Short mmCIF file of C-alpha atoms in Angstrom, two decimals:
data_model
loop_
_atom_site.label_atom_id
_atom_site.label_comp_id
_atom_site.label_asym_id
_atom_site.label_seq_id
_atom_site.Cartn_x
_atom_site.Cartn_y
_atom_site.Cartn_z
CA LEU A 11 -52.99 19.69 -77.85
CA LEU A 12 -53.06 18.05 -81.27
CA GLY A 13 -49.26 17.82 -81.38
CA MET A 14 -49.23 16.12 -77.99
CA ILE A 15 -51.80 13.55 -79.08
CA VAL A 16 -49.96 12.85 -82.35
CA SER A 17 -46.70 12.47 -80.38
CA TYR A 18 -48.44 10.04 -78.04
CA PHE A 19 -49.76 7.82 -80.82
CA LEU A 20 -46.50 7.85 -82.78
CA LYS A 21 -44.76 5.95 -80.00
CA ASP A 22 -46.80 2.85 -80.82
CA VAL A 23 -46.19 2.89 -84.57
CA ASN A 24 -44.53 -0.46 -85.25
CA PHE A 25 -42.38 0.62 -88.20
CA LEU A 26 -40.55 3.02 -85.86
CA SER A 27 -39.62 0.26 -83.42
CA LEU A 28 -36.12 -1.18 -83.29
CA GLN A 29 -34.89 -4.41 -81.80
CA PHE A 30 -31.28 -5.48 -81.47
CA ASP A 31 -31.12 -9.13 -80.44
CA ILE A 32 -27.33 -8.99 -80.07
CA LEU A 33 -27.55 -6.15 -77.52
CA ASN A 34 -30.62 -7.65 -75.78
CA THR A 35 -32.40 -4.29 -75.80
CA GLY A 36 -35.89 -5.56 -76.41
CA VAL A 37 -38.12 -3.44 -78.61
CA ILE A 38 -37.36 0.27 -78.33
CA TYR A 39 -39.38 3.23 -79.52
CA PRO A 40 -38.43 6.89 -79.71
CA ASP A 41 -40.06 9.01 -77.01
CA PHE A 42 -41.98 11.53 -79.11
CA LEU A 43 -43.79 12.97 -76.10
CA LEU A 44 -40.50 13.77 -74.42
CA ILE A 45 -39.25 15.48 -77.59
CA PHE A 46 -42.52 17.45 -77.63
CA VAL A 47 -41.90 18.61 -74.05
CA ILE A 48 -38.28 19.53 -74.82
CA PHE A 49 -39.32 21.45 -77.93
CA PHE A 50 -41.87 23.61 -76.12
CA ALA A 51 -39.68 24.11 -73.06
CA LEU A 52 -36.86 25.42 -75.25
CA ASN A 53 -39.11 27.53 -77.47
CA ARG A 54 -41.70 28.84 -75.02
CA GLY A 55 -39.98 28.84 -71.64
CA ASP A 56 -40.41 27.36 -68.19
CA PHE A 57 -44.16 27.89 -67.72
CA SER A 58 -45.05 26.15 -70.99
CA GLY A 59 -42.46 23.45 -70.36
CA LEU A 60 -43.89 22.80 -66.91
CA TRP A 61 -47.53 22.45 -68.00
CA ILE A 62 -46.87 20.61 -71.23
CA GLY A 63 -44.54 18.29 -69.32
CA PHE A 64 -47.21 17.64 -66.71
CA PHE A 65 -49.97 16.80 -69.20
CA ALA A 66 -47.67 14.86 -71.54
CA GLY A 67 -46.48 12.84 -68.55
CA LEU A 68 -50.05 12.07 -67.50
CA LEU A 69 -50.79 10.95 -71.03
CA GLU A 70 -47.70 8.73 -71.00
CA ASP A 71 -48.60 7.35 -67.58
CA SER A 72 -52.11 6.50 -68.70
CA THR A 73 -50.92 3.41 -70.54
CA ILE A 74 -47.18 2.87 -70.72
CA LEU A 75 -45.71 2.66 -67.23
CA ARG A 76 -46.36 -0.81 -65.96
CA PHE A 77 -44.32 -3.09 -63.78
CA SER A 78 -44.49 -6.25 -61.74
CA ASP A 79 -47.25 -7.13 -59.32
CA GLY A 80 -48.13 -10.44 -57.68
CA THR A 81 -51.37 -11.16 -59.54
CA ASP A 82 -50.87 -9.31 -62.77
CA PRO A 83 -47.40 -9.15 -64.30
CA PHE A 84 -47.91 -5.41 -64.85
CA THR A 85 -49.73 -2.73 -62.90
CA SER A 86 -49.97 0.92 -63.74
CA ILE A 87 -48.68 3.75 -61.55
CA LEU A 88 -49.99 7.20 -62.37
CA GLY A 89 -47.71 10.19 -61.93
CA LEU A 90 -44.16 8.95 -62.42
CA HIS A 91 -43.72 10.19 -65.98
CA SER A 92 -45.76 13.26 -65.17
CA PHE A 93 -43.37 14.16 -62.34
CA ALA A 94 -40.27 13.52 -64.46
CA TYR A 95 -41.58 15.39 -67.54
CA THR A 96 -42.69 18.34 -65.38
CA ILE A 97 -39.22 18.67 -63.83
CA LEU A 98 -37.58 18.33 -67.24
CA GLY A 99 -39.90 20.86 -68.90
CA PHE A 100 -39.39 23.42 -66.16
CA THR A 101 -35.60 22.96 -66.04
CA LEU A 102 -35.11 23.16 -69.80
CA GLY A 103 -37.53 26.08 -69.95
CA LYS A 104 -35.33 27.97 -67.47
CA MET A 105 -32.28 27.19 -69.62
CA ASN A 106 -33.92 28.01 -72.97
CA ARG A 107 -31.99 31.22 -73.59
CA MET A 108 -28.65 29.46 -73.08
CA ILE A 109 -29.33 26.69 -75.61
CA ASP A 110 -28.94 27.14 -79.37
CA ARG A 111 -32.13 25.61 -80.74
CA GLU A 112 -31.04 25.98 -84.36
CA ASN A 113 -27.94 23.78 -84.07
CA THR A 114 -28.61 20.11 -84.84
CA SER A 115 -25.79 18.85 -82.65
CA THR A 116 -27.14 20.87 -79.72
CA ILE A 117 -30.59 19.33 -80.23
CA LEU A 118 -29.02 15.86 -80.37
CA ILE A 119 -27.13 16.43 -77.11
CA VAL A 120 -30.08 18.02 -75.29
CA VAL A 121 -32.54 15.32 -76.37
CA PHE A 122 -30.08 12.52 -75.54
CA SER A 123 -29.25 13.96 -72.11
CA ALA A 124 -32.87 14.76 -71.28
CA THR A 125 -34.06 11.30 -72.33
CA LEU A 126 -31.34 9.60 -70.31
CA ALA A 127 -32.03 11.74 -67.23
CA THR A 128 -35.80 11.30 -67.49
CA ARG A 129 -35.60 7.54 -67.95
CA LEU A 130 -33.20 7.28 -65.00
CA LEU A 131 -35.53 9.34 -62.80
CA VAL A 132 -38.58 7.26 -63.80
CA TRP A 133 -36.65 4.04 -63.18
CA LEU A 134 -35.50 5.22 -59.74
CA LEU A 135 -39.02 6.31 -58.78
CA MET A 136 -40.40 3.03 -60.07
CA GLY A 137 -37.85 1.15 -57.97
CA MET A 138 -38.72 3.10 -54.83
CA VAL A 139 -42.44 2.43 -55.26
CA ASN A 140 -42.29 -1.27 -56.10
CA GLN A 141 -39.12 -2.84 -57.49
CA PHE A 142 -36.42 -2.03 -60.00
CA TYR A 143 -37.35 -3.21 -63.46
CA SER A 144 -34.23 -4.88 -64.86
CA SER A 145 -35.13 -4.67 -68.56
CA TYR A 146 -35.94 -0.93 -68.56
CA SER A 147 -33.84 0.48 -71.40
CA PHE A 148 -31.79 3.62 -70.90
CA LEU A 149 -29.04 4.11 -73.45
CA SER A 150 -30.70 2.53 -76.49
CA THR A 151 -33.90 4.55 -76.06
CA ALA A 152 -31.92 7.74 -75.42
CA LEU A 153 -29.84 7.21 -78.58
CA TYR A 154 -32.89 6.44 -80.71
CA THR A 155 -34.86 9.38 -79.35
CA ALA A 156 -31.88 11.70 -79.93
CA ALA A 157 -31.57 10.47 -83.52
CA ILE A 158 -35.26 11.26 -84.19
CA GLY A 159 -35.12 14.55 -82.22
CA PRO A 160 -33.91 16.96 -84.93
CA ILE A 161 -36.49 15.65 -87.41
CA TRP A 162 -39.33 15.97 -84.90
CA PHE A 163 -38.05 19.42 -83.85
CA ALA A 164 -38.16 20.56 -87.50
CA LEU A 165 -41.68 19.20 -87.99
CA LEU A 166 -42.92 20.77 -84.76
CA GLY A 167 -41.25 24.07 -85.65
CA TRP A 168 -42.95 24.07 -89.04
CA THR A 169 -46.31 23.03 -87.57
CA TYR A 170 -46.31 25.58 -84.76
CA ARG A 171 -44.36 28.18 -86.78
CA LEU A 172 -41.76 28.61 -84.08
CA GLY A 173 -38.43 29.70 -85.44
CA GLY A 174 -35.09 30.66 -83.98
CA GLY A 175 -36.03 34.35 -83.92
CA ASN A 176 -38.68 33.85 -81.21
CA ARG A 177 -36.76 33.90 -77.94
#
């Protein structure tokens, strides 16, 4: 629980934000909660991935997912990230024995792919509910989250004492 809360609050730390005016990405932050879900899904399996994904998604939905409304420029929809994180946690948990968690390049690829797929799913769900949000970042956030992934994996592994031998 503590790791999930720390991951949640780290997303709003300003010194971790990036902005590329040339690429018109807006401000991007790494998705620490998603890395947290990926870490536990790969290390603990599908059941842990499912439940941690669900609660991490609810935590993410509690404040971040907002998009256009007539009166207020942003309204909150509860459940979109929760749905996406739950599917991701369960799927990666089922695949955990096939993925080498000790290899940095594997972590980079898994985190990049999972972030891209999750953001695409959230964007599609958001578009079906209200409208497609044109400035929702995909690639830049996925790259940044993948770059932070191995570091966060190492810190989570040290904190929760989960090594490569526990499969």
